[in-house]
N, CA, C and O atoms as CSV, one atom per row, in Angstrom:
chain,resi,resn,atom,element,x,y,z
A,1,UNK,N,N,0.849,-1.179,0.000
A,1,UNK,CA,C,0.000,0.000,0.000
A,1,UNK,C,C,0.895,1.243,0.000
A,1,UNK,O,O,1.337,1.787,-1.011
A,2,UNK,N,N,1.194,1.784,1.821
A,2,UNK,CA,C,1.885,3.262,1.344
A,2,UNK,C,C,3.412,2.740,2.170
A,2,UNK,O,O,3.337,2.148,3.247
A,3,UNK,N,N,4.624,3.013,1.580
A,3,UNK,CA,C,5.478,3.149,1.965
A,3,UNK,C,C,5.526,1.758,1.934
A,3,UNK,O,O,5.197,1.338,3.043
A,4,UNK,N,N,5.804,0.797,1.112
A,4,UNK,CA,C,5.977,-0.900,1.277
A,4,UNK,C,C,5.123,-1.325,2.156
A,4,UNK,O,O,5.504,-2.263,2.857
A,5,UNK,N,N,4.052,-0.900,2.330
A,5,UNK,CA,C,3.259,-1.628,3.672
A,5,UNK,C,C,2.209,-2.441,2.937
A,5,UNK,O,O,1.903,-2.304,1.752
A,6,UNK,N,N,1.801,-3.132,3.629
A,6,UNK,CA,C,0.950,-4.215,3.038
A,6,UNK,C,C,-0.678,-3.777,3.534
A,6,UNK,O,O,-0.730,-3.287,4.662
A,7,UNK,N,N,-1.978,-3.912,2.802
A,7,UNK,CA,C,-2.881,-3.772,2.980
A,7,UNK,C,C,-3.260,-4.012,4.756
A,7,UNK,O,O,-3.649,-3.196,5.591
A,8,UNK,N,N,-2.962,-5.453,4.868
A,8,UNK,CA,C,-2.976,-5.804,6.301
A,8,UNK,C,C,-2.255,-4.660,7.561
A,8,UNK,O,O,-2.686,-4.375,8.678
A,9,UNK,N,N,-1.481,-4.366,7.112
A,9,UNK,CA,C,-0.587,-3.636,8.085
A,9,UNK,C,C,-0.636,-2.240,8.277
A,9,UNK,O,O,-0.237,-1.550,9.215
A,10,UNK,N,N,-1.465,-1.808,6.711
A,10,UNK,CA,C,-1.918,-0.556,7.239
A,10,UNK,C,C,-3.243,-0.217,8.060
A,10,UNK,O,O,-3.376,0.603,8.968
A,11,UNK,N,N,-4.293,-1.169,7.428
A,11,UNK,CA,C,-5.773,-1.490,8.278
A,11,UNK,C,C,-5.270,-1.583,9.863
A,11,UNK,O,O,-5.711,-0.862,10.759
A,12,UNK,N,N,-4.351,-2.521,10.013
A,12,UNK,CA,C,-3.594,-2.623,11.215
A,12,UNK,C,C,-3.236,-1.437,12.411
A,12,UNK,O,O,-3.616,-1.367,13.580
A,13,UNK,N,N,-2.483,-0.681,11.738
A,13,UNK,CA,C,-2.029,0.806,12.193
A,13,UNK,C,C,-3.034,1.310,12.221
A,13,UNK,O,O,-3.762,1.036,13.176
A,14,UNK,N,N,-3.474,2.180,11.282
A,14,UNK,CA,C,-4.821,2.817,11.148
A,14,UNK,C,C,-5.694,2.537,12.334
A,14,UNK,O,O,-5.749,3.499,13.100
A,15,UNK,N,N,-6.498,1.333,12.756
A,15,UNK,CA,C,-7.043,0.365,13.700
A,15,UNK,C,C,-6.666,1.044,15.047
A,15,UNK,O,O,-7.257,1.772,15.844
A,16,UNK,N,N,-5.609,0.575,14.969
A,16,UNK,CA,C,-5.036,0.937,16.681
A,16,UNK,C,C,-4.783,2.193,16.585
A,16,UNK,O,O,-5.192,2.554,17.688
A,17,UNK,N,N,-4.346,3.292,15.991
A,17,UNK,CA,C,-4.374,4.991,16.116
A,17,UNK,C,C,-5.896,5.372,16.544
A,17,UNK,O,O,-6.267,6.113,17.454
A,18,UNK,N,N,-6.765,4.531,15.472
A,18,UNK,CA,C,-7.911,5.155,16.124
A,18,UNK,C,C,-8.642,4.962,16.978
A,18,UNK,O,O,-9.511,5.760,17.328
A,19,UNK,N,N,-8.352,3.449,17.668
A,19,UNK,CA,C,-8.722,2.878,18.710
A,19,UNK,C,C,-7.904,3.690,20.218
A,19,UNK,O,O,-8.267,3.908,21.374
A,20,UNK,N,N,-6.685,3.941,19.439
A,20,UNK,CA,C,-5.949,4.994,21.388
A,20,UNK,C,C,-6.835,6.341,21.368
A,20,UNK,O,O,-7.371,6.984,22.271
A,21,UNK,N,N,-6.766,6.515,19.882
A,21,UNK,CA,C,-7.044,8.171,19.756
A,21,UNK,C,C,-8.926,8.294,20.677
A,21,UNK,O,O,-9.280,9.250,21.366
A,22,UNK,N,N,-9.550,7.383,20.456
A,22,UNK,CA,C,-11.293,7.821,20.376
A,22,UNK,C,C,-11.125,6.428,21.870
A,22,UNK,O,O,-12.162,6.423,22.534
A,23,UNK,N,N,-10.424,5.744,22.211
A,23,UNK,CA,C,-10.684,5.038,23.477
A,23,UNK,C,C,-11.949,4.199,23.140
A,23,UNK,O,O,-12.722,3.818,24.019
A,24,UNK,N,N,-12.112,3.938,21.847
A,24,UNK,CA,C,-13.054,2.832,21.748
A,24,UNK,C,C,-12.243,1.638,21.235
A,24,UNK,O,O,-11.286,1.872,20.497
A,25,UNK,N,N,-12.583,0.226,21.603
A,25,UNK,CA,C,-11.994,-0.792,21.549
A,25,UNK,C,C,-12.270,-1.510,20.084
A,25,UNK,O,O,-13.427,-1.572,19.669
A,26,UNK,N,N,-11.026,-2.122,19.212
A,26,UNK,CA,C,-11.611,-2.551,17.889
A,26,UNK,C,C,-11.183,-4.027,18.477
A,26,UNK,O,O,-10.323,-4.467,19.239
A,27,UNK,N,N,-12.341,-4.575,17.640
A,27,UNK,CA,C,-11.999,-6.073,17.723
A,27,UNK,C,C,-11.708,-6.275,16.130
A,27,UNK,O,O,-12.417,-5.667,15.328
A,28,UNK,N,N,-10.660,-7.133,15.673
A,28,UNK,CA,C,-10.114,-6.953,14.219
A,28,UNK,C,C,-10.683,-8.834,14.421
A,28,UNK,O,O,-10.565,-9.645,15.340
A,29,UNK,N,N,-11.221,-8.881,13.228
A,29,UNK,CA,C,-11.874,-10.291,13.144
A,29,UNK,C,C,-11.140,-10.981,11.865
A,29,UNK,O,O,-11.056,-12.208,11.824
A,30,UNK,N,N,-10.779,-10.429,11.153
A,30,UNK,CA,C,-9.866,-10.424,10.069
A,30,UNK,C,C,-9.120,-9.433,9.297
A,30,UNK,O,O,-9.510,-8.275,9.150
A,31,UNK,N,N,-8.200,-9.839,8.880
A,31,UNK,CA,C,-7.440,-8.381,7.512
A,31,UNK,C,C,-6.444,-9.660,6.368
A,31,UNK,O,O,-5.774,-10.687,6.476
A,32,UNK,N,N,-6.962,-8.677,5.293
A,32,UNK,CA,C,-6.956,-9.650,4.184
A,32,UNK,C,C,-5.131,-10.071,4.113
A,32,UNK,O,O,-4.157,-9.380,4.412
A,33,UNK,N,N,-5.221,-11.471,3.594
A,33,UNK,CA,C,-4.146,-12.046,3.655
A,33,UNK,C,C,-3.180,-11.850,2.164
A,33,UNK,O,O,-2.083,-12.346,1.911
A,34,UNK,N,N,-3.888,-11.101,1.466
A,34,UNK,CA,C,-3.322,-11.199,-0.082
A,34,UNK,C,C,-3.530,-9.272,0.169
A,34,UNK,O,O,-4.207,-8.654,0.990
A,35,UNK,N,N,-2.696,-8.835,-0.843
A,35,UNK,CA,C,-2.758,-7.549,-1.094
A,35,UNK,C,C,-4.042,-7.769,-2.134
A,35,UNK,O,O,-4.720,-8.744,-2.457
A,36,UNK,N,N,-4.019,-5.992,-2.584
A,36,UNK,CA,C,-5.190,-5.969,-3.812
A,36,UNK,C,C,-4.728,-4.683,-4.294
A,36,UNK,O,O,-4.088,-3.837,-3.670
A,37,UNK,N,N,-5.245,-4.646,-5.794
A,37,UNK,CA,C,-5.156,-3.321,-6.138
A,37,UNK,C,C,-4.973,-2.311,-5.372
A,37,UNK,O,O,-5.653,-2.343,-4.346
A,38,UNK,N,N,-3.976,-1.000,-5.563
A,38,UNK,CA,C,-3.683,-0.104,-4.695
A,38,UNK,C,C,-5.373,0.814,-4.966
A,38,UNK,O,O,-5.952,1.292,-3.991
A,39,UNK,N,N,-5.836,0.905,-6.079
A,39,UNK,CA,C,-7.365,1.733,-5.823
A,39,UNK,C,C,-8.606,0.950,-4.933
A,39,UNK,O,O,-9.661,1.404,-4.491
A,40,UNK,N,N,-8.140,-0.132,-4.881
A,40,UNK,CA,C,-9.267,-0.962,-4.393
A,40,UNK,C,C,-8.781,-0.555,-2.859
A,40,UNK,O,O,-9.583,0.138,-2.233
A,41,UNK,N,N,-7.817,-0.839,-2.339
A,41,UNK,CA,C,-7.338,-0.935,-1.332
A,41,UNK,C,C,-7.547,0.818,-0.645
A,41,UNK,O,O,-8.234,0.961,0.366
A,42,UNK,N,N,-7.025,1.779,-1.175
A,42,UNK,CA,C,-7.407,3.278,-1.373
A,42,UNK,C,C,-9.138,3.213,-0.763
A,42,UNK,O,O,-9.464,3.589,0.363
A,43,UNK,N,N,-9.893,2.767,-1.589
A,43,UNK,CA,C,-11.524,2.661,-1.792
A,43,UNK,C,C,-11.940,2.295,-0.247
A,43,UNK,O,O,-12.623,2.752,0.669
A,44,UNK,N,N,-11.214,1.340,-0.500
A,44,UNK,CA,C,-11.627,0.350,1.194
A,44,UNK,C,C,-11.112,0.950,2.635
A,44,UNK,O,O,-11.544,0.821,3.781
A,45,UNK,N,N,-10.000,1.660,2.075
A,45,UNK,CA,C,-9.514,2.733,3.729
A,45,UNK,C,C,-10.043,3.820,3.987
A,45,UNK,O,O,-10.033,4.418,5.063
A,46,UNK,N,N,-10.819,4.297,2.414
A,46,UNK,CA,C,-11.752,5.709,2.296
A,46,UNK,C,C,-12.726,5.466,3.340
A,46,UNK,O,O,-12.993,6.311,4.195
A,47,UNK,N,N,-13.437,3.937,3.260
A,47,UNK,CA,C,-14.553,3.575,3.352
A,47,UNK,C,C,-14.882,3.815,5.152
A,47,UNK,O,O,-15.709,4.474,5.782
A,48,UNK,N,N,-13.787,2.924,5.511
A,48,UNK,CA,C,-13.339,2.410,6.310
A,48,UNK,C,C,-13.198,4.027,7.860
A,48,UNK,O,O,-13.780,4.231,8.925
A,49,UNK,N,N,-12.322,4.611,7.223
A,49,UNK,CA,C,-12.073,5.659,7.745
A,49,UNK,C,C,-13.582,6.320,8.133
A,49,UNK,O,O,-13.856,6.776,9.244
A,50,UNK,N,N,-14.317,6.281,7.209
A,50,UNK,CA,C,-15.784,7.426,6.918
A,50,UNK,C,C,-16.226,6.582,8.160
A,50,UNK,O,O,-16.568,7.210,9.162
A,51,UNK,N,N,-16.253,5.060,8.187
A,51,UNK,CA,C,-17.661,4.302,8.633
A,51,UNK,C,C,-16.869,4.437,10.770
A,51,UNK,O,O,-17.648,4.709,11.683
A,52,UNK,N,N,-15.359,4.183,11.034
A,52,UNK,CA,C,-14.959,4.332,11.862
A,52,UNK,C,C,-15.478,6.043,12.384
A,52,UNK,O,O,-16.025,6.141,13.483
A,53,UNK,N,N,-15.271,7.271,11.562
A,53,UNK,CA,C,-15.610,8.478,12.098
A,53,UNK,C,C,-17.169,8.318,12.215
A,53,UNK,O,O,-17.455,8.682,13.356
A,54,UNK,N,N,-18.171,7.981,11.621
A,54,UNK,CA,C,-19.228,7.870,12.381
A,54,UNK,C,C,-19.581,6.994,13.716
A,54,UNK,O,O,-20.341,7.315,14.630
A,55,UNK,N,N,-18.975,6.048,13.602
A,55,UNK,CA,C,-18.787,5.374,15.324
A,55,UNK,C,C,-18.598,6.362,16.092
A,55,UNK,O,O,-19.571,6.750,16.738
A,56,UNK,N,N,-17.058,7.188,16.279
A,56,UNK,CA,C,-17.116,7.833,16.883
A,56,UNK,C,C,-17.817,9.039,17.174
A,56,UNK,O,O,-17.756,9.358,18.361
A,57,UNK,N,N,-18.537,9.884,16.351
A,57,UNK,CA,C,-19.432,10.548,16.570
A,57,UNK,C,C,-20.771,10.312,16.478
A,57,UNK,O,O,-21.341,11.269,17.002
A,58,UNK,N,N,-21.696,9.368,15.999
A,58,UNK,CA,C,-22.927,8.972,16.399
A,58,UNK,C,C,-23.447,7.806,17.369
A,58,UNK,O,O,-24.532,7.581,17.907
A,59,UNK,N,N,-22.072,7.094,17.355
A,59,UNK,CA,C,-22.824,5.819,17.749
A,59,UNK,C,C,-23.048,5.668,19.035
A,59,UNK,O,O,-24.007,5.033,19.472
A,60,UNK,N,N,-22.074,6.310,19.832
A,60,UNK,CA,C,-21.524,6.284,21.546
A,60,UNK,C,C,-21.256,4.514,21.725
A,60,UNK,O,O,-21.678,3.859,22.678
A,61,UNK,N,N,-20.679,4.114,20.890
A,61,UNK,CA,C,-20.732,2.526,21.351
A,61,UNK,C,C,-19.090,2.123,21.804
A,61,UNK,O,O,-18.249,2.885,21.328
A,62,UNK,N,N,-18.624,1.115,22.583
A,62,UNK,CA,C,-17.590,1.228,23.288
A,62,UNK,C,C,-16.615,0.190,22.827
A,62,UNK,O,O,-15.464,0.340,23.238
A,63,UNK,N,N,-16.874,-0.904,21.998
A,63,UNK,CA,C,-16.537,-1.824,21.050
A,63,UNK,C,C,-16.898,-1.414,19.543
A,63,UNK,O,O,-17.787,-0.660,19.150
A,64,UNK,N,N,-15.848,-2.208,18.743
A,64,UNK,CA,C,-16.204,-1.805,16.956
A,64,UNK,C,C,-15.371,-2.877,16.696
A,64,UNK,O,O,-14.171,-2.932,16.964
A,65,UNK,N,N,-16.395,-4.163,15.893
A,65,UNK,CA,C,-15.642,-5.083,15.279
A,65,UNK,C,C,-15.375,-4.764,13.333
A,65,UNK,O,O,-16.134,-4.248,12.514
A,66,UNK,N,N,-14.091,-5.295,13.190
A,66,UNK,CA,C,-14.215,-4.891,12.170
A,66,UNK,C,C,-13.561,-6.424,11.197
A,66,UNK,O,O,-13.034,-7.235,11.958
A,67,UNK,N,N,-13.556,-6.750,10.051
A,67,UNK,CA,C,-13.345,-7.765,9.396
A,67,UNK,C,C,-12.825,-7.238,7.652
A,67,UNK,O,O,-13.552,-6.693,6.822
A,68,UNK,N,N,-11.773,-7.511,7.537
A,68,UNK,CA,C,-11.478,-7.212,5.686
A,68,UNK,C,C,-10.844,-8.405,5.061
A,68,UNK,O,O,-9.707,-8.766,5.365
A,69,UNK,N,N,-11.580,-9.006,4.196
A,69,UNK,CA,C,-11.424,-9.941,3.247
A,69,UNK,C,C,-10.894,-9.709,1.680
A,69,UNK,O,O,-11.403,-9.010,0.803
A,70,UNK,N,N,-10.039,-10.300,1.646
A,70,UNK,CA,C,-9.611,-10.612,0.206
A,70,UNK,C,C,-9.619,-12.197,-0.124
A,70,UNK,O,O,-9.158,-13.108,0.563
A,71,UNK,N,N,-10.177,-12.253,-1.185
A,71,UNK,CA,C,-10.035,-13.357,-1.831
A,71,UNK,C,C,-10.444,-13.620,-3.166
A,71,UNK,O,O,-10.714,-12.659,-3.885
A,72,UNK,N,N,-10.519,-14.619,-3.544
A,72,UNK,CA,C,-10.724,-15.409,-5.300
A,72,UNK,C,C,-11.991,-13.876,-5.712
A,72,UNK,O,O,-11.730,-12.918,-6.441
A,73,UNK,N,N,-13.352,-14.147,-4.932
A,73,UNK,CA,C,-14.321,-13.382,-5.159
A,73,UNK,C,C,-13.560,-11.904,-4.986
A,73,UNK,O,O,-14.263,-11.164,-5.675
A,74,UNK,N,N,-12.966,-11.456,-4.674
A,74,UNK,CA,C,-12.661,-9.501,-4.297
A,74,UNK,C,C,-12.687,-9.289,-2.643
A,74,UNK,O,O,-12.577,-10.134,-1.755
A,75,UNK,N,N,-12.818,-8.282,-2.584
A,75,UNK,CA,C,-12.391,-7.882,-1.140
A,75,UNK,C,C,-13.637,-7.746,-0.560
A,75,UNK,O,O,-14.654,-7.517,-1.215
A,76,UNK,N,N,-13.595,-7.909,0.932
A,76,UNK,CA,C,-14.993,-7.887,1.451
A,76,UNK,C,C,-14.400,-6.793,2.785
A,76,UNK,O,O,-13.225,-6.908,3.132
A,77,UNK,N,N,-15.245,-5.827,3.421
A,77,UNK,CA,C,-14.928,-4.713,4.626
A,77,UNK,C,C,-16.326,-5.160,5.582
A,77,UNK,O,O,-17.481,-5.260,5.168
A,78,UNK,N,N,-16.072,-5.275,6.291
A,78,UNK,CA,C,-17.249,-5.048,7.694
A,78,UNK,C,C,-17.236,-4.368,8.990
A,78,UNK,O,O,-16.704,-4.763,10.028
A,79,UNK,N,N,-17.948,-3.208,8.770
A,79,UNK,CA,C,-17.326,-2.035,10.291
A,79,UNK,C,C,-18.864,-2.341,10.979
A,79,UNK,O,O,-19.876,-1.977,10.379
A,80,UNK,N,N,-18.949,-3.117,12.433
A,80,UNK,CA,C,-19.978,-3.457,12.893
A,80,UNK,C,C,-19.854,-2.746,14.490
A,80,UNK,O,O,-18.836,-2.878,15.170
A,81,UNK,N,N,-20.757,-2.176,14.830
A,81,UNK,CA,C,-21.044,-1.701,16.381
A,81,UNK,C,C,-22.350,-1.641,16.741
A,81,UNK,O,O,-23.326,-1.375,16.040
A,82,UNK,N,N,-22.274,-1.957,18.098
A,82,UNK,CA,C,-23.533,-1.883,18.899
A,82,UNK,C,C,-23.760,-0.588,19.668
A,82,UNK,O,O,-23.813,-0.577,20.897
A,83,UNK,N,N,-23.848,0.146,19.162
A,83,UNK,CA,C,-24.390,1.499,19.666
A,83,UNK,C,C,-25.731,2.037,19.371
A,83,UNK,O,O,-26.631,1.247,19.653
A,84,UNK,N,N,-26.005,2.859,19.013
A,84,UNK,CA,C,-27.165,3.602,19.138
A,84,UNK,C,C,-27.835,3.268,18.031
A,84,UNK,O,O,-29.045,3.055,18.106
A,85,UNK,N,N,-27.283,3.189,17.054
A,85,UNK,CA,C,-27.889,3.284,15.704
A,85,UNK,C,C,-28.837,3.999,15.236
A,85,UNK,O,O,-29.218,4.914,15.966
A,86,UNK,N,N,-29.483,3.832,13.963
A,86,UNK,CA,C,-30.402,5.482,13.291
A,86,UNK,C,C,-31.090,4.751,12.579
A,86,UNK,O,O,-30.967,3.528,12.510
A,87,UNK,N,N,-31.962,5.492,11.919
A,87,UNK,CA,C,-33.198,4.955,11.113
A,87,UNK,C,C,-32.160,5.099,9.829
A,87,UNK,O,O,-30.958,5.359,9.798
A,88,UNK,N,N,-33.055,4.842,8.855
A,88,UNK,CA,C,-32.209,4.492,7.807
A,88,UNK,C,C,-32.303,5.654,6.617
A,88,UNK,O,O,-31.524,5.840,5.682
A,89,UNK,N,N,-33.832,6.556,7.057
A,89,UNK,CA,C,-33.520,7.520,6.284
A,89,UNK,C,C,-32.754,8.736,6.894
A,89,UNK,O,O,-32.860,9.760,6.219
A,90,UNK,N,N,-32.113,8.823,7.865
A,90,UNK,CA,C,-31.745,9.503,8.602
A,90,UNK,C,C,-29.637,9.464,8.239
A,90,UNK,O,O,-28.632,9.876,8.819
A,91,UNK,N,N,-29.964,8.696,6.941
A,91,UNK,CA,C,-28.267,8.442,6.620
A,91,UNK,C,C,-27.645,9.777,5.995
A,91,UNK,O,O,-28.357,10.424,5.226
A,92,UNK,N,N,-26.433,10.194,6.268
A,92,UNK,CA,C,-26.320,11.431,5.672
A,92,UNK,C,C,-25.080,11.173,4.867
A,92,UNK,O,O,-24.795,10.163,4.223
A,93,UNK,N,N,-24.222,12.568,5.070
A,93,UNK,CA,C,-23.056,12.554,3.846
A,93,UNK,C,C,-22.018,11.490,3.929
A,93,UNK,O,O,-21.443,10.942,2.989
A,94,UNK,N,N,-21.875,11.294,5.164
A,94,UNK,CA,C,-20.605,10.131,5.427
A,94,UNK,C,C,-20.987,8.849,4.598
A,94,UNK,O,O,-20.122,8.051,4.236
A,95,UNK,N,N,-22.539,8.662,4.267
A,95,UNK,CA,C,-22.926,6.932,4.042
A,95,UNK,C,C,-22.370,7.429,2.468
A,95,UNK,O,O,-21.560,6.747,1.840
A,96,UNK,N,N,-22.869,8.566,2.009
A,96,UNK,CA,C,-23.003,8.920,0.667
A,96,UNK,C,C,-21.311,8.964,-0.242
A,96,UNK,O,O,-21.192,8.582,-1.407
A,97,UNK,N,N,-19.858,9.645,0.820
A,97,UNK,CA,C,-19.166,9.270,0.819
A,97,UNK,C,C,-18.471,8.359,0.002
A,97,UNK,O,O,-17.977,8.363,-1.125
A,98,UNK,N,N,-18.674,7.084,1.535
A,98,UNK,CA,C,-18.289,5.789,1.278
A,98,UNK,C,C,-18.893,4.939,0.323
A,98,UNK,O,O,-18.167,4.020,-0.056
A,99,UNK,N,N,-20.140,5.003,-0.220
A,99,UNK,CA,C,-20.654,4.449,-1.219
A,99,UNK,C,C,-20.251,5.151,-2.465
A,99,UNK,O,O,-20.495,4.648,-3.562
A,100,UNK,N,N,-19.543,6.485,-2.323
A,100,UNK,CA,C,-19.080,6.799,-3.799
A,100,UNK,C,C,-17.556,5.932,-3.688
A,100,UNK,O,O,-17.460,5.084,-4.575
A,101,UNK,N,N,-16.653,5.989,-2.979
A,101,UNK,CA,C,-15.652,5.508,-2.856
A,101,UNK,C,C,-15.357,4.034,-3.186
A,101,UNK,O,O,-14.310,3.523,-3.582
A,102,UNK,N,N,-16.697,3.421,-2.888
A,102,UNK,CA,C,-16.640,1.941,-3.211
A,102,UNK,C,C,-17.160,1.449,-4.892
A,102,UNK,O,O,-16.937,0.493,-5.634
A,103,UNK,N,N,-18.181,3.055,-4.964
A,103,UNK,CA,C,-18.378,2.597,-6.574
A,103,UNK,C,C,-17.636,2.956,-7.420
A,103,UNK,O,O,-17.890,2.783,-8.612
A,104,UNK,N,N,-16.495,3.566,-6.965
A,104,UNK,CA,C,-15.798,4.652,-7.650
A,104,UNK,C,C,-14.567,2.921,-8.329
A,104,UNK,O,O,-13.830,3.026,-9.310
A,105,UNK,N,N,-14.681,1.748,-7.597
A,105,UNK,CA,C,-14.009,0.848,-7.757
A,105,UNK,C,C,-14.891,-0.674,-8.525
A,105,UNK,O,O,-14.335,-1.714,-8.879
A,106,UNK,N,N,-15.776,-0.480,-8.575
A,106,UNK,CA,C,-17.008,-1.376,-8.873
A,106,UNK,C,C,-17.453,-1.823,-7.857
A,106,UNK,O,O,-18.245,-2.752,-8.010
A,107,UNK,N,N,-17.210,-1.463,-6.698
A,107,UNK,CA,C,-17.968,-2.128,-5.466
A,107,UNK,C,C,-19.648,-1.793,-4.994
A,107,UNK,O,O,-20.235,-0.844,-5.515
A,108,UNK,N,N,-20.103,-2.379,-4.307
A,108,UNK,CA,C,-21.302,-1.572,-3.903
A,108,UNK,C,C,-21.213,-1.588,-1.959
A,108,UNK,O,O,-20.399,-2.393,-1.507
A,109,UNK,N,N,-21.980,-0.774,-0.963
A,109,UNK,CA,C,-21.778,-1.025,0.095
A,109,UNK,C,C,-23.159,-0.773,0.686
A,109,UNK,O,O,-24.076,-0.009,0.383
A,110,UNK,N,N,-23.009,-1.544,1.489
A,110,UNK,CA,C,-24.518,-1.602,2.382
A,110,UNK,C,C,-24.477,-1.413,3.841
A,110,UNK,O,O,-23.594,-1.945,4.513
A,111,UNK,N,N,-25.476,-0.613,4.405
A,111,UNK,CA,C,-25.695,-0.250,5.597
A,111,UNK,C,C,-27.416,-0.753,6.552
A,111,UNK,O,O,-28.623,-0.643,6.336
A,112,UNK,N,N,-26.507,-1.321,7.641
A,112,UNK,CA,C,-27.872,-1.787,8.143
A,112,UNK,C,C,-28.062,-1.212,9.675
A,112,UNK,O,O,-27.104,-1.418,10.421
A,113,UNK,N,N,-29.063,-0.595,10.161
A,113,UNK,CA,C,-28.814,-0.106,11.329
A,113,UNK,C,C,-30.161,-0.132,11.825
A,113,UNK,O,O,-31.122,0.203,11.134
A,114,UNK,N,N,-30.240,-0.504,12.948
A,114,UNK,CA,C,-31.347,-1.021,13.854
A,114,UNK,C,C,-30.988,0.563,15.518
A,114,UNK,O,O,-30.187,0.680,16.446
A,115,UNK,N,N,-32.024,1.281,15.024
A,115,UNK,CA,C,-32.003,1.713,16.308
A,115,UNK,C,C,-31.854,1.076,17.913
A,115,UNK,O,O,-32.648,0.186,18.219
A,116,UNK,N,N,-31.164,1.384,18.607
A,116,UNK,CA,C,-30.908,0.863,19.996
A,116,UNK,C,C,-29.762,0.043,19.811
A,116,UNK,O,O,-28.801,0.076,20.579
A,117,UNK,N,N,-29.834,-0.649,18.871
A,117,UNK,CA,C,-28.706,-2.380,18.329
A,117,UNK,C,C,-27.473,-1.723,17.975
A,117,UNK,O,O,-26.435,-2.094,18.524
A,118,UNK,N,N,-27.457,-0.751,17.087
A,118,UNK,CA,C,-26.051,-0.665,16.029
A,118,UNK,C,C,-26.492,-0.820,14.964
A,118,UNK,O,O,-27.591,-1.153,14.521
A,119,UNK,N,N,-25.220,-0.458,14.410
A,119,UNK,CA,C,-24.796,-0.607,12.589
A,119,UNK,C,C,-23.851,-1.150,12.208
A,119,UNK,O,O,-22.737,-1.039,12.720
A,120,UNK,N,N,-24.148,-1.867,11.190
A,120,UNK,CA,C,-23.236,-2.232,10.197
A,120,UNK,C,C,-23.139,-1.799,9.073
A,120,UNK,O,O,-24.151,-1.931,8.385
A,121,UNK,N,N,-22.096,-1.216,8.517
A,121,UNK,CA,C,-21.474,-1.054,7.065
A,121,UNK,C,C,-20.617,-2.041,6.268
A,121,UNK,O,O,-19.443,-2.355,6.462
A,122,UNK,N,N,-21.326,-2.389,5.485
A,122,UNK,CA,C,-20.251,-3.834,4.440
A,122,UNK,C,C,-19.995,-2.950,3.108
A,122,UNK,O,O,-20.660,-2.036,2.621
A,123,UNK,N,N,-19.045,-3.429,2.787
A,123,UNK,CA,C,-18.274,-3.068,1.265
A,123,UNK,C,C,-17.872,-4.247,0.649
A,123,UNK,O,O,-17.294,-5.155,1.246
A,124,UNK,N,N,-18.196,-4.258,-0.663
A,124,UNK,CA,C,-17.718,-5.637,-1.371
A,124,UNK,C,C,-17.630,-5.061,-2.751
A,124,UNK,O,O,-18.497,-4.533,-3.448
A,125,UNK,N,N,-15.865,-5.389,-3.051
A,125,UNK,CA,C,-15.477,-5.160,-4.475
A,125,UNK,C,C,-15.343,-6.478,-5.071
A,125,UNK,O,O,-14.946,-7.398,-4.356
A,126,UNK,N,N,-15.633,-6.689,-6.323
A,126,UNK,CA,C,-15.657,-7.991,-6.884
A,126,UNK,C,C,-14.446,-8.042,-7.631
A,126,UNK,O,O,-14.176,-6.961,-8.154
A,127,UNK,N,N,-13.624,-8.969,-7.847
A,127,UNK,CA,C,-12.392,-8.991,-8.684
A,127,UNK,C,C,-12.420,-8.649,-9.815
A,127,UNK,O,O,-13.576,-8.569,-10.230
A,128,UNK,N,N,-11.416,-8.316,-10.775
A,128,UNK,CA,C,-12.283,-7.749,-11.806
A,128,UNK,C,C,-11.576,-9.040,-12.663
A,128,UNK,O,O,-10.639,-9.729,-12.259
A,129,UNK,N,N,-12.066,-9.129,-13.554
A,129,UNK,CA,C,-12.125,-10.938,-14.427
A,129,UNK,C,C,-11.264,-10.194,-15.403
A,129,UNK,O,O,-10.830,-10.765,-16.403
């Protein structure tokens, strides 16, 4: 990715800066084992970044699991917390964002959020054939 670093290792860093910085705890459930395209990879830290800054400012939740997949199919992102969550028309620029960022790669991303429960944001780029 930047500076010889590997996809894994920057999700990695990134992760824990923002986990000291905001004192919310990430649980890392996976980070992809293969690199990927540097735009795909770009797309997915855009994403990533957007869906982590709304945790910290809407969600008030005190855990954030997160999961990034690469494989045969493309890369898969999952930023999941149990916080407050929002109705769904109530999504604003950050969702709008990250869904340009992911289409900007052929991906599409989906948001599911259950008031009281949390949200989840998934991103999935498909390999390109």
């Amino acid at each position: 990715m930047r500076g010889g670093r590997s996809l894994a290792e920057t999700l990695e860093s990134r992760l824990a800066q923002w986990s000291e910085r905001t004192g919310v705890r990430v649980e890392v459930w996976a980070l992809p084992a293969t690199d990927v395209p540097a735009p795909v990879g770009q797309a997915v830290l855009e994403a990533m970044d957007e869906a982590l800054a709304n945790v910290e400012r809407h969600s008030g939740a005190q855990v954030v699991s997160v999961a990034v997949t690469a494989g045969r199919d493309g890369l898969r992102m999952t930023v999941s917390d149990h916080g407050r969550g929002f109705p769904p028309e109530k999504a604003g620029r950050g969702i709008a964002r990250m869904r340009a960022a992911v289409a900007e790669v052929g991906g599409t991303l989906s948001v599911s959020s259950v008031k009281g429960e949390g949200t989840t944001v998934t991103a999935a780029v498909p390999r390109r054939r």
